[in-house]
Amino acid sequence: MRDRGQPRICVPIVETSLNQAQKNVYQASKIADLIELRMDYLKTPQVPTFLNDREKPFIITHRRKEEGGKHKRDEKKRFETLEEAILQGVEYVDVEVRSQRSLLHHLISHRRETRIILSYHDFQKTPSIKELKNLFNHMVQWDVDIIKIVTLAQSWEDNLNILSLIPYSRKRNQEILAFCMGSKGKISRILSPLMGGAWTYATLNRGKGSAPGQLTVYEVKEIWERLR
């Protein structure tokens, strides 16, 4: 597992055209530690050739509609895109634990050098600590590289629930991404990497987020600087 050190930021790219996505990737490469390309936003969801010249590690995500994504077509086609990313040697692929089990098993077992992020999103609420730990225990059985659990904060206390997964995960030597969405979840996005979460997500510009409650890269860096 990665040692706790300098907190990292991943910038999601949520453009519909490859041309604009490439421009944003170029800009993000100057300030981000990682870049997530959201394939489900693209009109033609194909792994772009500009990844061959990438300067930062990439996450390829093809999020299904049920978990906040734009993809609402054939599941097999969605997984073919993720498999193509693995064949091209991308650093990370993000895939939902509630995906079709056979497709998920095939993807994980053929990951090659790509690290798999197994994700779960709840856009309605944050479960109890007990439920979150049960979810984590289920997800860890898939033997993936990183577990990602993201929920909606309905109260300030929900941030404490989700952040409690970080020490729980670290004791089990499992790398994790855990934070809340929504306006009340912003604080967990700030604190998660400081507590040992793998990284946080922040946007290049306001209005270009991939989930509710995302701050900009500049806001996150300014807050971290003030906390030092």
CSV table of N, CA, C and O in Angstrom, one decimal, residues 82-155:
chain,number,residue,atom,x,y,z
A,82,LEU,N,-13.3,-0.4,-21.2
A,82,LEU,CA,-12.4,-0.5,-20.1
A,82,LEU,C,-11.3,-1.5,-20.4
A,82,LEU,O,-10.1,-1.3,-20.0
A,83,GLU,N,-11.6,-2.6,-21.1
A,83,GLU,CA,-10.6,-3.6,-21.5
A,83,GLU,C,-9.6,-3.0,-22.4
A,83,GLU,O,-8.4,-3.4,-22.4
A,84,GLU,N,-10.1,-2.2,-23.3
A,84,GLU,CA,-9.2,-1.5,-24.3
A,84,GLU,C,-8.2,-0.6,-23.6
A,84,GLU,O,-7.0,-0.6,-23.9
A,85,ALA,N,-8.7,0.0,-22.5
A,85,ALA,CA,-7.8,0.9,-21.7
A,85,ALA,C,-6.7,0.0,-21.1
A,85,ALA,O,-5.5,0.4,-21.0
A,86,ILE,N,-7.1,-1.1,-20.6
A,86,ILE,CA,-6.1,-2.0,-20.0
A,86,ILE,C,-5.1,-2.5,-21.0
A,86,ILE,O,-3.8,-2.5,-20.8
A,87,LEU,N,-5.5,-2.8,-22.2
A,87,LEU,CA,-4.6,-3.3,-23.3
A,87,LEU,C,-3.6,-2.2,-23.6
A,87,LEU,O,-2.5,-2.4,-24.0
A,88,GLN,N,-4.1,-0.9,-23.5
A,88,GLN,CA,-3.2,0.2,-23.8
A,88,GLN,C,-2.3,0.6,-22.7
A,88,GLN,O,-1.5,1.6,-22.8
A,89,GLY,N,-2.4,-0.1,-21.5
A,89,GLY,CA,-1.5,0.1,-20.4
A,89,GLY,C,-1.8,1.3,-19.5
A,89,GLY,O,-0.9,1.9,-18.9
A,90,VAL,N,-3.1,1.7,-19.5
A,90,VAL,CA,-3.5,2.8,-18.6
A,90,VAL,C,-3.2,2.5,-17.2
A,90,VAL,O,-3.3,1.3,-16.8
A,91,GLU,N,-2.9,3.5,-16.4
A,91,GLU,CA,-2.5,3.2,-15.0
A,91,GLU,C,-3.7,2.7,-14.1
A,91,GLU,O,-3.5,1.8,-13.3
A,92,TYR,N,-4.9,3.2,-14.3
A,92,TYR,CA,-6.0,2.9,-13.5
A,92,TYR,C,-7.3,2.7,-14.3
A,92,TYR,O,-7.5,3.5,-15.3
A,93,VAL,N,-8.1,1.8,-13.9
A,93,VAL,CA,-9.5,1.7,-14.4
A,93,VAL,C,-10.4,1.7,-13.3
A,93,VAL,O,-10.2,0.9,-12.3
A,94,ASP,N,-11.5,2.5,-13.3
A,94,ASP,CA,-12.5,2.5,-12.3
A,94,ASP,C,-13.7,1.8,-12.8
A,94,ASP,O,-14.3,2.1,-13.8
A,95,VAL,N,-14.2,0.8,-12.0
A,95,VAL,CA,-15.4,0.0,-12.3
A,95,VAL,C,-16.2,-0.2,-11.1
A,95,VAL,O,-15.7,-0.4,-10.0
A,96,GLU,N,-17.5,-0.2,-11.3
A,96,GLU,CA,-18.5,-0.3,-10.2
A,96,GLU,C,-18.6,-1.7,-9.7
A,96,GLU,O,-18.7,-2.7,-10.5
A,97,VAL,N,-18.7,-1.9,-8.4
A,97,VAL,CA,-18.9,-3.2,-7.8
A,97,VAL,C,-20.2,-3.8,-8.1
A,97,VAL,O,-20.4,-5.0,-8.1
A,98,ARG,N,-21.2,-2.9,-8.4
A,98,ARG,CA,-22.6,-3.4,-8.8
A,98,ARG,C,-22.7,-3.7,-10.3
A,98,ARG,O,-23.8,-3.8,-10.8
A,99,SER,N,-21.6,-3.8,-11.0
A,99,SER,CA,-21.7,-4.2,-12.4
A,99,SER,C,-22.0,-5.6,-12.5
A,99,SER,O,-22.0,-6.4,-11.6
A,100,GLN,N,-22.3,-6.0,-13.8
A,100,GLN,CA,-22.6,-7.4,-14.0
A,100,GLN,C,-21.4,-8.3,-13.6
A,100,GLN,O,-20.3,-8.1,-13.9
A,101,ARG,N,-21.7,-9.3,-12.7
A,101,ARG,CA,-20.7,-10.0,-12.0
A,101,ARG,C,-19.7,-10.7,-13.0
A,101,ARG,O,-18.5,-10.7,-12.7
A,102,SER,N,-20.1,-11.3,-14.0
A,102,SER,CA,-19.3,-12.1,-14.9
A,102,SER,C,-18.3,-11.1,-15.6
A,102,SER,O,-17.1,-11.4,-15.8
A,103,LEU,N,-18.8,-10.0,-16.1
A,103,LEU,CA,-18.0,-9.0,-16.8
A,103,LEU,C,-16.9,-8.4,-15.8
A,103,LEU,O,-15.8,-8.2,-16.2
A,104,LEU,N,-17.4,-8.1,-14.6
A,104,LEU,CA,-16.5,-7.6,-13.6
A,104,LEU,C,-15.3,-8.6,-13.2
A,104,LEU,O,-14.2,-8.2,-13.2
A,105,HIS,N,-15.7,-9.8,-13.1
A,105,HIS,CA,-14.7,-10.9,-12.8
A,105,HIS,C,-13.7,-11.0,-13.9
A,105,HIS,O,-12.4,-11.1,-13.7
A,106,HIS,N,-14.1,-10.9,-15.2
A,106,HIS,CA,-13.2,-11.0,-16.3
A,106,HIS,C,-12.3,-9.8,-16.4
A,106,HIS,O,-11.1,-10.0,-16.6
A,107,LEU,N,-12.8,-8.7,-16.1
A,107,LEU,CA,-12.0,-7.5,-16.2
A,107,LEU,C,-10.9,-7.5,-15.1
A,107,LEU,O,-9.7,-7.2,-15.4
A,108,ILE,N,-11.3,-7.9,-13.9
A,108,ILE,CA,-10.3,-7.9,-12.8
A,108,ILE,C,-9.2,-9.0,-13.0
A,108,ILE,O,-8.0,-8.7,-12.8
A,109,SER,N,-9.6,-10.1,-13.5
A,109,SER,CA,-8.7,-11.2,-13.7
A,109,SER,C,-7.8,-11.0,-14.9
A,109,SER,O,-6.8,-11.7,-15.0
A,110,HIS,N,-8.1,-10.0,-15.7
A,110,HIS,CA,-7.3,-9.7,-16.9
A,110,HIS,C,-6.7,-8.3,-16.8
A,110,HIS,O,-6.5,-7.6,-17.8
A,111,ARG,N,-6.4,-7.8,-15.6
A,111,ARG,CA,-6.0,-6.4,-15.4
A,111,ARG,C,-4.6,-6.1,-15.9
A,111,ARG,O,-4.2,-4.9,-16.0
A,112,ARG,N,-3.8,-7.1,-16.1
A,112,ARG,CA,-2.4,-6.9,-16.5
A,112,ARG,C,-1.7,-5.9,-15.5
A,112,ARG,O,-1.7,-6.2,-14.3
A,113,GLU,N,-1.1,-4.8,-15.9
A,113,GLU,CA,-0.4,-3.9,-15.1
A,113,GLU,C,-1.3,-2.8,-14.6
A,113,GLU,O,-0.9,-2.0,-13.7
A,114,THR,N,-2.5,-2.7,-15.1
A,114,THR,CA,-3.4,-1.7,-14.7
A,114,THR,C,-4.0,-2.0,-13.3
A,114,THR,O,-4.3,-3.1,-12.9
A,115,ARG,N,-4.1,-0.9,-12.5
A,115,ARG,CA,-4.6,-1.0,-11.1
A,115,ARG,C,-6.1,-0.8,-11.2
A,115,ARG,O,-6.6,0.2,-11.8
A,116,ILE,N,-6.9,-1.7,-10.5
A,116,ILE,CA,-8.3,-1.6,-10.6
A,116,ILE,C,-8.9,-0.8,-9.4
A,116,ILE,O,-8.5,-1.2,-8.2
A,117,ILE,N,-9.7,0.2,-9.6
A,117,ILE,CA,-10.4,0.9,-8.6
A,117,ILE,C,-11.9,0.3,-8.6
A,117,ILE,O,-12.6,0.5,-9.6
A,118,LEU,N,-12.2,-0.4,-7.5
A,118,LEU,CA,-13.6,-0.9,-7.4
A,118,LEU,C,-14.5,0.1,-6.7
A,118,LEU,O,-14.2,0.4,-5.5
A,119,SER,N,-15.5,0.6,-7.3
A,119,SER,CA,-16.2,1.8,-6.7
A,119,SER,C,-17.7,1.5,-6.4
A,119,SER,O,-18.3,0.6,-7.0
A,120,TYR,N,-18.1,2.3,-5.4
A,120,TYR,CA,-19.5,2.2,-5.0
A,120,TYR,C,-20.0,3.6,-4.7
A,120,TYR,O,-19.3,4.4,-4.1
A,121,HIS,N,-21.1,4.0,-5.3
A,121,HIS,CA,-21.7,5.4,-5.1
A,121,HIS,C,-23.1,5.3,-4.6
A,121,HIS,O,-23.9,4.6,-5.1
A,122,ASP,N,-23.4,6.1,-3.6
A,122,ASP,CA,-24.7,6.3,-3.1
A,122,ASP,C,-25.1,7.7,-3.1
A,122,ASP,O,-24.6,8.5,-2.3
A,123,PHE,N,-26.0,8.1,-4.1
A,123,PHE,CA,-26.4,9.5,-4.2
A,123,PHE,C,-27.6,9.9,-3.4
A,123,PHE,O,-28.1,11.0,-3.5
A,124,GLN,N,-28.0,9.0,-2.5
A,124,GLN,CA,-29.2,9.3,-1.6
A,124,GLN,C,-28.8,9.6,-0.2
A,124,GLN,O,-29.4,10.4,0.4
A,125,LYS,N,-27.8,8.9,0.3
A,125,LYS,CA,-27.5,9.0,1.7
A,125,LYS,C,-26.1,8.4,2.0
A,125,LYS,O,-25.4,8.0,1.1
A,126,THR,N,-25.7,8.5,3.3
A,126,THR,CA,-24.5,7.9,3.8
A,126,THR,C,-25.0,6.8,4.8
A,126,THR,O,-25.6,7.1,5.8
A,127,PRO,N,-24.7,5.5,4.6
A,127,PRO,CA,-25.1,4.5,5.5
A,127,PRO,C,-24.4,4.6,6.9
A,127,PRO,O,-23.5,5.4,7.0
A,128,SER,N,-24.8,3.8,7.8
A,128,SER,CA,-24.2,3.8,9.1
A,128,SER,C,-22.8,3.2,9.0
A,128,SER,O,-22.4,2.6,8.0
A,129,ILE,N,-22.0,3.4,10.1
A,129,ILE,CA,-20.7,2.9,10.1
A,129,ILE,C,-20.7,1.4,9.9
A,129,ILE,O,-19.8,0.9,9.2
A,130,LYS,N,-21.6,0.7,10.6
A,130,LYS,CA,-21.7,-0.7,10.5
A,130,LYS,C,-21.9,-1.1,9.0
A,130,LYS,O,-21.3,-2.1,8.5
A,131,GLU,N,-22.9,-0.5,8.4
A,131,GLU,CA,-23.2,-0.8,7.0
A,131,GLU,C,-22.0,-0.5,6.1
A,131,GLU,O,-21.7,-1.3,5.1
A,132,LEU,N,-21.3,0.6,6.3
A,132,LEU,CA,-20.2,0.9,5.5
A,132,LEU,C,-19.1,-0.1,5.6
A,132,LEU,O,-18.4,-0.5,4.6
A,133,LYS,N,-18.8,-0.6,6.8
A,133,LYS,CA,-17.8,-1.6,7.0
A,133,LYS,C,-18.2,-2.9,6.4
A,133,LYS,O,-17.4,-3.6,5.8
A,134,ASN,N,-19.5,-3.2,6.5
A,134,ASN,CA,-20.0,-4.5,5.8
A,134,ASN,C,-19.8,-4.4,4.3
A,134,ASN,O,-19.4,-5.3,3.6
A,135,LEU,N,-20.0,-3.2,3.7
A,135,LEU,CA,-19.8,-2.9,2.3
A,135,LEU,C,-18.4,-3.1,2.0
A,135,LEU,O,-18.0,-3.7,1.0
A,136,PHE,N,-17.5,-2.5,2.8
A,136,PHE,CA,-16.1,-2.6,2.5
A,136,PHE,C,-15.6,-4.0,2.6
A,136,PHE,O,-14.9,-4.5,1.7
A,137,ASN,N,-16.1,-4.8,3.6
A,137,ASN,CA,-15.7,-6.2,3.7
A,137,ASN,C,-16.2,-7.0,2.5
A,137,ASN,O,-15.5,-8.0,2.1
A,138,HIS,N,-17.3,-6.7,1.9
A,138,HIS,CA,-17.8,-7.3,0.7
A,138,HIS,C,-16.9,-7.0,-0.5
A,138,HIS,O,-16.4,-7.9,-1.3
A,139,MET,N,-16.5,-5.7,-0.6
A,139,MET,CA,-15.7,-5.2,-1.8
A,139,MET,C,-14.3,-5.8,-1.7
A,139,MET,O,-13.7,-6.1,-2.8
A,140,VAL,N,-13.7,-5.9,-0.6
A,140,VAL,CA,-12.4,-6.3,-0.4
A,140,VAL,C,-12.2,-7.7,-0.9
A,140,VAL,O,-11.0,-8.1,-1.3
A,141,GLN,N,-13.2,-8.5,-0.9
A,141,GLN,CA,-13.1,-9.9,-1.4
A,141,GLN,C,-12.8,-10.0,-2.8
A,141,GLN,O,-12.4,-11.1,-3.3
A,142,TRP,N,-13.0,-8.9,-3.6
A,142,TRP,CA,-12.7,-9.0,-5.0
A,142,TRP,C,-11.2,-8.9,-5.3
A,142,TRP,O,-10.8,-9.0,-6.4
A,143,ASP,N,-10.4,-8.6,-4.3
A,143,ASP,CA,-9.0,-8.6,-4.4
A,143,ASP,C,-8.5,-7.5,-5.5
A,143,ASP,O,-7.8,-7.9,-6.4
A,144,VAL,N,-9.0,-6.3,-5.3
A,144,VAL,CA,-8.6,-5.2,-6.2
A,144,VAL,C,-7.6,-4.4,-5.6
A,144,VAL,O,-7.2,-4.6,-4.4
A,145,ASP,N,-7.1,-3.4,-6.3
A,145,ASP,CA,-6.0,-2.5,-5.8
A,145,ASP,C,-6.5,-1.4,-4.9
A,145,ASP,O,-5.9,-1.1,-3.9
A,146,ILE,N,-7.6,-0.8,-5.3
A,146,ILE,CA,-8.2,0.3,-4.5
A,146,ILE,C,-9.7,0.2,-4.4
A,146,ILE,O,-10.3,-0.1,-5.4
A,147,ILE,N,-10.2,0.4,-3.2
A,147,ILE,CA,-11.6,0.4,-3.0
A,147,ILE,C,-12.1,1.9,-2.9
A,147,ILE,O,-11.5,2.7,-2.2
A,148,LYS,N,-13.2,2.2,-3.6
A,148,LYS,CA,-13.7,3.6,-3.6
A,148,LYS,C,-15.2,3.5,-3.1
A,148,LYS,O,-16.0,2.9,-3.8
A,149,ILE,N,-15.4,4.2,-2.0
A,149,ILE,CA,-16.8,4.3,-1.5
A,149,ILE,C,-17.1,5.8,-1.3
A,149,ILE,O,-16.5,6.5,-0.5
A,150,VAL,N,-18.1,6.2,-2.0
A,150,VAL,CA,-18.5,7.6,-2.0
A,150,VAL,C,-20.0,7.7,-1.8
A,150,VAL,O,-20.8,7.1,-2.5
A,151,THR,N,-20.4,8.5,-0.8
A,151,THR,CA,-21.8,8.6,-0.5
A,151,THR,C,-22.3,10.1,-0.3
A,151,THR,O,-21.4,11.0,-0.3
A,152,LEU,N,-23.6,10.3,-0.3
A,152,LEU,CA,-24.1,11.7,-0.1
A,152,LEU,C,-24.2,12.0,1.4
A,152,LEU,O,-24.7,11.3,2.2
A,153,ALA,N,-23.6,13.2,1.7
A,153,ALA,CA,-23.7,13.7,3.1
A,153,ALA,C,-25.0,14.4,3.3
A,153,ALA,O,-25.3,15.4,2.6
A,154,GLN,N,-25.8,13.9,4.2
A,154,GLN,CA,-27.1,14.6,4.5
A,154,GLN,C,-26.9,15.4,5.8
A,154,GLN,O,-27.7,16.2,6.2
A,155,SER,N,-25.8,15.1,6.5
A,155,SER,CA,-25.5,15.8,7.8
A,155,SER,C,-24.0,15.9,7.9
A,155,SER,O,-23.3,15.2,7.2
